[in-house]
PDB file of C-alpha atoms in Angstrom:
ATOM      1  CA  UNK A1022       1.868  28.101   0.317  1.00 72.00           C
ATOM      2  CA  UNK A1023      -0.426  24.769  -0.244  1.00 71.00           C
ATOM      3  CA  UNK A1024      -3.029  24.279  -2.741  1.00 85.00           C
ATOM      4  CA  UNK A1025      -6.693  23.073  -1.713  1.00 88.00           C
ATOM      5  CA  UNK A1026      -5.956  19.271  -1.159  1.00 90.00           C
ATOM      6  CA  UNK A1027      -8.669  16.997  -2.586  1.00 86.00           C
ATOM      7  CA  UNK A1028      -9.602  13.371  -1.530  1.00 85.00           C
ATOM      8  CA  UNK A1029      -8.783  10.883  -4.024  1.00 84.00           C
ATOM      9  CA  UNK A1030     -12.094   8.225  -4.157  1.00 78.00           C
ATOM     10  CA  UNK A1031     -12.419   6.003  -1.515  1.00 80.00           C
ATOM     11  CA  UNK A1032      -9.067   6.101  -0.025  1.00 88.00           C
ATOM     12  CA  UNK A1033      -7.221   7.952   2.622  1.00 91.00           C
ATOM     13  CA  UNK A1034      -5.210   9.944   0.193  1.00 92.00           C
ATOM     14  CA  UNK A1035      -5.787  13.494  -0.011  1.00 91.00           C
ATOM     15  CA  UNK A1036      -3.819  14.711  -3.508  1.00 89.00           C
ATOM     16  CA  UNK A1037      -3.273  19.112  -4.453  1.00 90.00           C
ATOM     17  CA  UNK A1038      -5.917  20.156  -7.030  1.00 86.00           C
ATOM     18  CA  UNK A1039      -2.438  20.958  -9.232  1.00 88.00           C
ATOM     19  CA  UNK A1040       0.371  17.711  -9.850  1.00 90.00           C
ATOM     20  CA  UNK A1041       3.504  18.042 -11.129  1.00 92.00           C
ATOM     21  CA  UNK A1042       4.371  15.851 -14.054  1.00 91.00           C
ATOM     22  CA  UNK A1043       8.179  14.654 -13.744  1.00 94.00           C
ATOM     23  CA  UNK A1044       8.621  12.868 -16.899  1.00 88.00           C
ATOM     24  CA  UNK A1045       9.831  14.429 -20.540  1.00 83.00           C
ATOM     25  CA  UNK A1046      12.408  16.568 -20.710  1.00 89.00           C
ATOM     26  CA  UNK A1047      12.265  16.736 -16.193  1.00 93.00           C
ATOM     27  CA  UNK A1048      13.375  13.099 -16.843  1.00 92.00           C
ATOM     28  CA  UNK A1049      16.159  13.407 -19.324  1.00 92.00           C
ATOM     29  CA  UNK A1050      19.885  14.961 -19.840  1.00 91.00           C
ATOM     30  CA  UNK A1051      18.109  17.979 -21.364  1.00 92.00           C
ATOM     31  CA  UNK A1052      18.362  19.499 -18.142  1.00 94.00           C
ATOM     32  CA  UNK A1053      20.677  19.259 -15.498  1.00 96.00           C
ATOM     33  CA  UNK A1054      20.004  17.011 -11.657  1.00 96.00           C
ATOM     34  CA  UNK A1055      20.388  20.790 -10.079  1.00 96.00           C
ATOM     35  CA  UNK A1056      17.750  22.199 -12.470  1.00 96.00           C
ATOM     36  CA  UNK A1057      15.302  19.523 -12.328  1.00 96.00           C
ATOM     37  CA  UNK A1058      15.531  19.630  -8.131  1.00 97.00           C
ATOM     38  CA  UNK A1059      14.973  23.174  -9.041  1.00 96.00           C
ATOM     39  CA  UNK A1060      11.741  22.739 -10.525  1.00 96.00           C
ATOM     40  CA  UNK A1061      10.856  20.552  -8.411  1.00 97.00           C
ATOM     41  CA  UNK A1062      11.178  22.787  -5.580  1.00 97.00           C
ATOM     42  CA  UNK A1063       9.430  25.742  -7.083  1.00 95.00           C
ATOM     43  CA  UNK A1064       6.497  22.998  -7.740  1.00 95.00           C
ATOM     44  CA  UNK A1065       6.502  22.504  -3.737  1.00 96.00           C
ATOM     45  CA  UNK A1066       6.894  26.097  -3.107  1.00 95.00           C
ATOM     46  CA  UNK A1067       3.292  26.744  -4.806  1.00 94.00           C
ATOM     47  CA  UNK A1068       1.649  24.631  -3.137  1.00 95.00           C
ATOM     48  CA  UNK A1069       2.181  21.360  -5.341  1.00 94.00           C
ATOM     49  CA  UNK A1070       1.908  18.109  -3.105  1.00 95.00           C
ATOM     50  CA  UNK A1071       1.008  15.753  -5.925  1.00 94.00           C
ATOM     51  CA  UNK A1072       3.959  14.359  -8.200  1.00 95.00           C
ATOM     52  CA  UNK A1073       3.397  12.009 -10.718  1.00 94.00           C
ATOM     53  CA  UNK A1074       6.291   9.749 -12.733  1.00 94.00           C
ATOM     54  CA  UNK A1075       7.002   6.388 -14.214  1.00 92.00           C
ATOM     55  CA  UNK A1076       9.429   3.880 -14.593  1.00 90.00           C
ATOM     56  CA  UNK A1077      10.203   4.469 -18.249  1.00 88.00           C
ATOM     57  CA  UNK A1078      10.453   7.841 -17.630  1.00 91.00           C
ATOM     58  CA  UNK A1079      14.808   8.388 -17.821  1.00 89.00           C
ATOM     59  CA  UNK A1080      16.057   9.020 -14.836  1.00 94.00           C
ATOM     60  CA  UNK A1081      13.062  10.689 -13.574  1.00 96.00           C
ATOM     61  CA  UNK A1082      12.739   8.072 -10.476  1.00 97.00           C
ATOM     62  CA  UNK A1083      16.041   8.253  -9.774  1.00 97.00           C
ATOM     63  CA  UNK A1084      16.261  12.219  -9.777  1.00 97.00           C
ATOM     64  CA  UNK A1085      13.313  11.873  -7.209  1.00 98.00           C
ATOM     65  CA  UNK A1086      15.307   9.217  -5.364  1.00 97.00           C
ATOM     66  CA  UNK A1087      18.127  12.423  -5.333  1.00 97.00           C
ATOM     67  CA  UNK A1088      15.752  15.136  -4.236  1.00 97.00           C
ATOM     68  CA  UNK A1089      14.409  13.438  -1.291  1.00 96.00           C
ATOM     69  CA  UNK A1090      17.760  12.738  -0.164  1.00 96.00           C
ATOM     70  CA  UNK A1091      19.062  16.220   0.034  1.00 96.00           C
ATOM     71  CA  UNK A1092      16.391  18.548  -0.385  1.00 96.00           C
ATOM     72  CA  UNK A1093      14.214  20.304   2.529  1.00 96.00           C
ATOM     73  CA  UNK A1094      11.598  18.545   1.107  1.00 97.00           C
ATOM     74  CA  UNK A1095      10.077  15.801   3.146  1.00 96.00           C
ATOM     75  CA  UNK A1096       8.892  12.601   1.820  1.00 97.00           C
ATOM     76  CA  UNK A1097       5.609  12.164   4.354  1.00 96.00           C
ATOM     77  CA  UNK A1098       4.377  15.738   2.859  1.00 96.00           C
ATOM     78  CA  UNK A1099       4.542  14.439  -0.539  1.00 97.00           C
ATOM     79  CA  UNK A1100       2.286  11.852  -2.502  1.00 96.00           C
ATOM     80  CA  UNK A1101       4.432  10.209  -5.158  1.00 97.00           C
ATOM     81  CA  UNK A1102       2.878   8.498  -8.181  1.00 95.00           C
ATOM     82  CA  UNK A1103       4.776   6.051 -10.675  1.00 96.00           C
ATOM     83  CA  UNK A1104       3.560   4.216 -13.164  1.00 95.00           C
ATOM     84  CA  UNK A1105       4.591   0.055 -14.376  1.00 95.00           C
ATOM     85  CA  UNK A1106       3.823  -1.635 -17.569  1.00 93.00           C
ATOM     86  CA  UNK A1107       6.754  -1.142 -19.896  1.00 89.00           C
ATOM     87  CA  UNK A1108      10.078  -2.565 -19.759  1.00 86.00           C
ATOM     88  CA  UNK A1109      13.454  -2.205 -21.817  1.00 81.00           C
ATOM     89  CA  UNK A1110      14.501  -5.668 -23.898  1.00 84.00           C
ATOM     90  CA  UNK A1111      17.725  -5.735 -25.347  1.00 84.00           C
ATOM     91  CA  UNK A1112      17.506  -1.928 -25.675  1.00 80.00           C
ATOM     92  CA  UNK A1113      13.665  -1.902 -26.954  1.00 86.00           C
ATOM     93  CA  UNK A1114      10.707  -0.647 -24.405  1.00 85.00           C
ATOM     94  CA  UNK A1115       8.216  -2.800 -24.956  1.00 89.00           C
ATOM     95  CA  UNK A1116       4.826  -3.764 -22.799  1.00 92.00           C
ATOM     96  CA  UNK A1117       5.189  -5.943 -19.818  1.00 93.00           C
ATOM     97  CA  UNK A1118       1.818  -5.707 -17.574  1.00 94.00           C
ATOM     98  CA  UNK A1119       2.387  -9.145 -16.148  1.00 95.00           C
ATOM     99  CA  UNK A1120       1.940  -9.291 -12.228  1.00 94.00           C
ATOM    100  CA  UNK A1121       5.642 -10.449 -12.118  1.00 95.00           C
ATOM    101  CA  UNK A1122       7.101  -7.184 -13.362  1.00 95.00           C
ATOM    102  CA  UNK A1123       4.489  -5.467 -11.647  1.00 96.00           C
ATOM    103  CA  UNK A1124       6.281  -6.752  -8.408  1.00 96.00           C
ATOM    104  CA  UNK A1125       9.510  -6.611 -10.037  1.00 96.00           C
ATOM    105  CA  UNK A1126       9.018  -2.927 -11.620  1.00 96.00           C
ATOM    106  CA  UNK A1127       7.366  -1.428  -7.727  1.00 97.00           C
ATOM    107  CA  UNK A1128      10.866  -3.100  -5.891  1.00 97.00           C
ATOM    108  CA  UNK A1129      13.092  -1.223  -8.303  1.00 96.00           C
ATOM    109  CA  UNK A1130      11.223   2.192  -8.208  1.00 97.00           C
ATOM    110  CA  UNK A1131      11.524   2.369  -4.434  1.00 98.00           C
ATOM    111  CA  UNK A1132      15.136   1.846  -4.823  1.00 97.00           C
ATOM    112  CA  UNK A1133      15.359   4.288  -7.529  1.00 97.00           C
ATOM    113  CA  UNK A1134      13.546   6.801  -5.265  1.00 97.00           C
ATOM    114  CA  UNK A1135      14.841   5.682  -1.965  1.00 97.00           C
ATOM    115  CA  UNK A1136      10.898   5.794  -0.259  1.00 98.00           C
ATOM    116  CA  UNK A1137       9.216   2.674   1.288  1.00 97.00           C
ATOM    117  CA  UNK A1138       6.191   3.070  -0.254  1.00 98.00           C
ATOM    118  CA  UNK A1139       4.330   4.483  -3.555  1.00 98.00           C
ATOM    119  CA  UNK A1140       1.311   6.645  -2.898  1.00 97.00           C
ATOM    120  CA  UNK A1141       0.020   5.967  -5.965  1.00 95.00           C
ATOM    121  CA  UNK A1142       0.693   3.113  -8.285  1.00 96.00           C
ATOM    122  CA  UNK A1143      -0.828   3.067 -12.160  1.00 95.00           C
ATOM    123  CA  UNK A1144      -0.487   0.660 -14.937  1.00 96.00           C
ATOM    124  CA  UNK A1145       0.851   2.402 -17.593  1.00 93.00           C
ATOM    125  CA  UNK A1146      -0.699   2.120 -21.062  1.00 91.00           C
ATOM    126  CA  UNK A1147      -2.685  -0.877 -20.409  1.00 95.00           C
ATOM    127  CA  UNK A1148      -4.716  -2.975 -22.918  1.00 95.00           C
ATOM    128  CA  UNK A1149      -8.421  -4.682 -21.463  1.00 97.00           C
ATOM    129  CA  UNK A1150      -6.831  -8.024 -21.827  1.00 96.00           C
ATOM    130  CA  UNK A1151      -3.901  -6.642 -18.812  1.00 96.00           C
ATOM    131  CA  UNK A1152      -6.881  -6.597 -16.114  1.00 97.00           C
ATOM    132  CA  UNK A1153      -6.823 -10.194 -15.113  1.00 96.00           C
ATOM    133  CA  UNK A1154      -7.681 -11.805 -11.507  1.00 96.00           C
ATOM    134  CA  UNK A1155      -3.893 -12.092 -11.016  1.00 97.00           C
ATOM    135  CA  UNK A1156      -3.629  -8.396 -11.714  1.00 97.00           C
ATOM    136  CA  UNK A1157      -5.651  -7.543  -9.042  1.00 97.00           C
ATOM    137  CA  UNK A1158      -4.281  -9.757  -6.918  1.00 97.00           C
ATOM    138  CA  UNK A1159      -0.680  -8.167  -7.259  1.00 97.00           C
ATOM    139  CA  UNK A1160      -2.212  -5.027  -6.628  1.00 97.00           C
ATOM    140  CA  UNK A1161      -3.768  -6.438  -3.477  1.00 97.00           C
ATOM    141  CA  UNK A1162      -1.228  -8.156  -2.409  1.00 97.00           C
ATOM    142  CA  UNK A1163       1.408  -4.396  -2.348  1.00 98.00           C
ATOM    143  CA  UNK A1164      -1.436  -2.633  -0.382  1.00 97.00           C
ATOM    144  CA  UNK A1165      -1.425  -5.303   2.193  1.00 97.00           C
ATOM    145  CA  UNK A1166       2.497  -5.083   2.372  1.00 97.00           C
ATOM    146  CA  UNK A1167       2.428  -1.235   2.671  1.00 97.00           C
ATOM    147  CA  UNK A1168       4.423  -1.736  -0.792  1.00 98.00           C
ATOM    148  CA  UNK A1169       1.677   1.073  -2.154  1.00 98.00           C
ATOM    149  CA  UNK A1170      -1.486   3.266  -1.140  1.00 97.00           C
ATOM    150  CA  UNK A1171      -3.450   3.111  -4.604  1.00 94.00           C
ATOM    151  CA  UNK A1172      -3.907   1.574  -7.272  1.00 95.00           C
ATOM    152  CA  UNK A1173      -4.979   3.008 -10.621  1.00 93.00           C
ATOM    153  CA  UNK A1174      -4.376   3.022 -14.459  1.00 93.00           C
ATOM    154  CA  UNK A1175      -3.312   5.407 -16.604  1.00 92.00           C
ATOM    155  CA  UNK A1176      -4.616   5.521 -20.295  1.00 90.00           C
ATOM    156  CA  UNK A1177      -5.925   7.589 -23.508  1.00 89.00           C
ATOM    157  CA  UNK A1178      -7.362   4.640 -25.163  1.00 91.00           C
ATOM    158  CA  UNK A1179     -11.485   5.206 -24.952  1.00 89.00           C
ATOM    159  CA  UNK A1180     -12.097   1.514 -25.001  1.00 93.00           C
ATOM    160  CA  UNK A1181      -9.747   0.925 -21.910  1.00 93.00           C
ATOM    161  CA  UNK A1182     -11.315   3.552 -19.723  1.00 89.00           C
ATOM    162  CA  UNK A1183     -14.966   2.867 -20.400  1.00 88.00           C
ATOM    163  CA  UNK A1184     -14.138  -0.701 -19.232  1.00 92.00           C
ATOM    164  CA  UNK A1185     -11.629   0.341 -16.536  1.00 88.00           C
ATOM    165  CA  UNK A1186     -14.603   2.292 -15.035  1.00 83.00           C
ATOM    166  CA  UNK A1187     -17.259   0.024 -15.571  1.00 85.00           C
ATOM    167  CA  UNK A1188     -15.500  -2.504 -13.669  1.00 87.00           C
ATOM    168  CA  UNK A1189     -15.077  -0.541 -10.832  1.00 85.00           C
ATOM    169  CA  UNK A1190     -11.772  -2.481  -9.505  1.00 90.00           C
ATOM    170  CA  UNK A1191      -9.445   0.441  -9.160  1.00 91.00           C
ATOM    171  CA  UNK A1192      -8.884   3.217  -7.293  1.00 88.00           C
ATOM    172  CA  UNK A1193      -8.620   5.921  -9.806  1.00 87.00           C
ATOM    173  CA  UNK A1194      -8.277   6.323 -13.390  1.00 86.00           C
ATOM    174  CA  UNK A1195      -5.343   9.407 -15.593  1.00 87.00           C
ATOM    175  CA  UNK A1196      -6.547  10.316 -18.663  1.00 86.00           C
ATOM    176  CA  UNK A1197      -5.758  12.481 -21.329  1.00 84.00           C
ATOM    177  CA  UNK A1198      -7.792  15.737 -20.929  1.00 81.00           C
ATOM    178  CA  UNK A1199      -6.470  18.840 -21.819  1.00 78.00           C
ATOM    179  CA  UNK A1200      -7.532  22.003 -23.744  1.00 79.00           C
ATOM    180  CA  UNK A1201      -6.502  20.508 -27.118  1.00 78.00           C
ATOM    181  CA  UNK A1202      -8.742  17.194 -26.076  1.00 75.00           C
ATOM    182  CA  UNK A1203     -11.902  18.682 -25.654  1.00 83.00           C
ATOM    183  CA  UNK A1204     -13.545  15.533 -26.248  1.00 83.00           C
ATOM    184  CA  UNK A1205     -12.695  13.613 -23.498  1.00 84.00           C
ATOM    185  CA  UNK A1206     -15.499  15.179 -21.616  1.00 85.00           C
ATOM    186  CA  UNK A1207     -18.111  13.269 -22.755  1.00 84.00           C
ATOM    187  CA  UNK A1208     -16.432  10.821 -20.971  1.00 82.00           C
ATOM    188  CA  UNK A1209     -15.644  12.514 -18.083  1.00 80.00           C
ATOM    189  CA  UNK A1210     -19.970  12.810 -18.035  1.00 80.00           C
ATOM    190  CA  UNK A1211     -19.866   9.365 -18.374  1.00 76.00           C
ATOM    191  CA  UNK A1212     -17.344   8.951 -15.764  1.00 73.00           C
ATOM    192  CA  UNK A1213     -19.256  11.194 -13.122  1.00 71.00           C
ATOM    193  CA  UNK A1214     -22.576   9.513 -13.666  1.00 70.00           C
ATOM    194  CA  UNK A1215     -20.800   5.750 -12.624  1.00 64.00           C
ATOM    195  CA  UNK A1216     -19.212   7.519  -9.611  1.00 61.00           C
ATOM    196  CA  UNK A1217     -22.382   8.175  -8.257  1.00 56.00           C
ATOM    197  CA  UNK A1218     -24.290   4.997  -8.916  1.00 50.00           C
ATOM    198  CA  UNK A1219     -27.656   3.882  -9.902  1.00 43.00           C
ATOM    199  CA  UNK A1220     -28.661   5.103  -6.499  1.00 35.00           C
ATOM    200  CA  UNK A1221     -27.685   8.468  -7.461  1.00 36.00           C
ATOM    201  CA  UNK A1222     -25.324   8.486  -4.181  1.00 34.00           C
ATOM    202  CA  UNK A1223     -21.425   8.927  -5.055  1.00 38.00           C
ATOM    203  CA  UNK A1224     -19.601   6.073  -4.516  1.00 43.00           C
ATOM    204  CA  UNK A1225     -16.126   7.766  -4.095  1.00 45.00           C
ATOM    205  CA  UNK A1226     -14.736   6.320  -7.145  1.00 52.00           C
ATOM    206  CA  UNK A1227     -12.075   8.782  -9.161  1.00 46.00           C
ATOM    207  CA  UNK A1228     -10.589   9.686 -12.763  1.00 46.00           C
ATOM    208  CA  UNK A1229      -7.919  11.888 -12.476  1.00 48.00           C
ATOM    209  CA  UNK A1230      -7.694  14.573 -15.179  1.00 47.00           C
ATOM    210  CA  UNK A1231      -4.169  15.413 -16.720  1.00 53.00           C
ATOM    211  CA  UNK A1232      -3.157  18.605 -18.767  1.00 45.00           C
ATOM    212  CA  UNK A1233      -0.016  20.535 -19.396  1.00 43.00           C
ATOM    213  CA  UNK A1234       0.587  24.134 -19.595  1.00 39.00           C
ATOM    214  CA  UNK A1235       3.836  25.397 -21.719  1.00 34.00           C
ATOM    215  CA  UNK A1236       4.040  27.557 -25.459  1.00 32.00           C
ATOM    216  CA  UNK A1237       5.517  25.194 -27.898  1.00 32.00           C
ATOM    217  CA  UNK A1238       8.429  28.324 -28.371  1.00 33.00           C
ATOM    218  CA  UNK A1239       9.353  27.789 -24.415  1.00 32.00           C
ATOM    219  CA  UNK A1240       9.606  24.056 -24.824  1.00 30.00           C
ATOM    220  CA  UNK A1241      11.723  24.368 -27.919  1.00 26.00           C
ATOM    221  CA  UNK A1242      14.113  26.979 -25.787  1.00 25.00           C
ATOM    222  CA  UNK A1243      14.225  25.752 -22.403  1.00 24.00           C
ATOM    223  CA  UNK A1244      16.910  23.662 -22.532  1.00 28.00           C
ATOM    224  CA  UNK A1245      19.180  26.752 -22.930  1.00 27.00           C
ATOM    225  CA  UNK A1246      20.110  29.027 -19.782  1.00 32.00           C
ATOM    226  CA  UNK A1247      17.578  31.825 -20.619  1.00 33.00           C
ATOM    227  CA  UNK A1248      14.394  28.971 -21.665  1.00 35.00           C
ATOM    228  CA  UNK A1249      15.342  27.269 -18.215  1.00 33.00           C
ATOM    229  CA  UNK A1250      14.933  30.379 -16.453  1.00 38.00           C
ATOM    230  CA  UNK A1251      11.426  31.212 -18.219  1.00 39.00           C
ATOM    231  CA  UNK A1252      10.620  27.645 -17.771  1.00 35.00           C
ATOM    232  CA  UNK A1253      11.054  28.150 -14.051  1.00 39.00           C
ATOM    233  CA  UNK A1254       9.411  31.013 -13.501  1.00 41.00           C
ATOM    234  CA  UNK A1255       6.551  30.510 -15.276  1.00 40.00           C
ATOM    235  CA  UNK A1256       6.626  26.821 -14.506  1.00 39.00           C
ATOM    236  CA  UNK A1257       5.015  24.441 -17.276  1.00 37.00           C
ATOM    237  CA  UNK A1258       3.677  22.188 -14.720  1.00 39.00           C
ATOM    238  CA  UNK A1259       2.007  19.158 -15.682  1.00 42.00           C
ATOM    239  CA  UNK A1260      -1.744  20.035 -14.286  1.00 41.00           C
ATOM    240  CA  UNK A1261      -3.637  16.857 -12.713  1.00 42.00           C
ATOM    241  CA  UNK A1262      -7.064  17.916 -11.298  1.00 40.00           C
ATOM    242  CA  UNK A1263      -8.881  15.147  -9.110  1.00 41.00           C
ATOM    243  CA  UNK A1264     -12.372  14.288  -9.765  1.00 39.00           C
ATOM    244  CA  UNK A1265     -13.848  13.075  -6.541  1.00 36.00           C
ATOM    245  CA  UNK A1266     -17.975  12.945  -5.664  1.00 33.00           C
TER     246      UNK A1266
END
């Protein structure tokens, strides 16, 4: 089974209409390595192509890193998307956007999930004053060395994605747009009319849209054997649908 595949903007990347979202409790000792490659699994067995982490996320990257080791699962049919911008201090995650760690953060998550490459590579939380020259430059500079495909941002701050959009630097844009955040689609309005210019032609530019289907009484339970199993079969997988012209 595969899901309708969907261009993302103006690059060669073609992404599932559906994403899986391996981060929360996927990331975390709440579930076993076996369950989470589980999950993962079913996610690929419906058609899900699109997987989307981060580098704060636990041991997310690394459970990835696990799964494409030993799982029938091949890493060229999969487009992998992590996330930078956040960093542990002396036991404290705090906000590191700096083109150094960029480098720095990229290196490690290709160790962590033993791939040569990230599909898709976000800034994670960013604030306006993060999108420097040098930050595009580091961006740049891991597409020419085949280091990553994409580069985006991901944010729920309105301020940060009007300007993000306006200045029309990146490849694509996560933001928080779910059933319970109806309002983001005045935005999203907004967001479609810069896509297609003042010409009125699309210019291939892309927000990605994120939501999450689960009952808060099957997130409370699914840590235990019978939640897991609901949690599987019904599969609370993170939703990402691509906007694209």
């Amino acid at each position: 089974m595969e899901l309708e595949q969907r261009p993302l903007g103006n690059t060669d990347i073609y992404i599932s209409k559906l994403g899986y979202g391996c981060a929360s409790v996927w990331g975390k000792h709440m579930i076993s390595d076996e369950q989470a490659k589980k999950l993962f699994e079913k996610a690929y067995g419906l058609g899900i192509r699109y997987f989307d982490t981060g580098h704060s996320y636990g041991m997310a990257e690394q459970r990835i890193g696990k799964i494409l080791k030993s799982s029938y699962i091949r890493r060229e049919d999969l487009v992998l998307s992590t996330k930078f911008g956040t960093r542990m201090i002396r036991g404290r995650l705090v906000h590191d956007a700096s083109p150094q760690w960029m480098r720095k953060s990229v290196e490690l998550s290709l160790k962590r999930m033993h791939t040569d490459y990230i599909d898709c590579l976000q800034i994670h939380g960013p604030q306006i004053s993060d999108f420097t020259s040098e930050l595009y430059d580091a961006f740049e500079d891991l597409k020419e060395k085949g280091m990553i495909r994409a580069a985006g941002a991901n944010s729920f701050d309105t301020d940060v994605l009007e300007f993000i959009c306006r200045e029309q630097k990146l490849d694509f844009v996560m933001l928080d747009y779910n059933i319970m955040k109806r309002s983001r689609e005045k935005l999203i309005k907004i967001i479609q009319k810069w896509n297609r210019g003042d010409s009125g032609s699309a210019t291939g530019r892309i927000a990605v849209f994120q939501t999450y289907f689960s009952n808060p009484g099957q997130k409370r339970s699914m840590v235990s054997g019978q939640g897991f199993e609901k949690f599987q079969k019904r599969g609370s997988f993170g939703q990402t649908i691509p906007f694209y012209k």
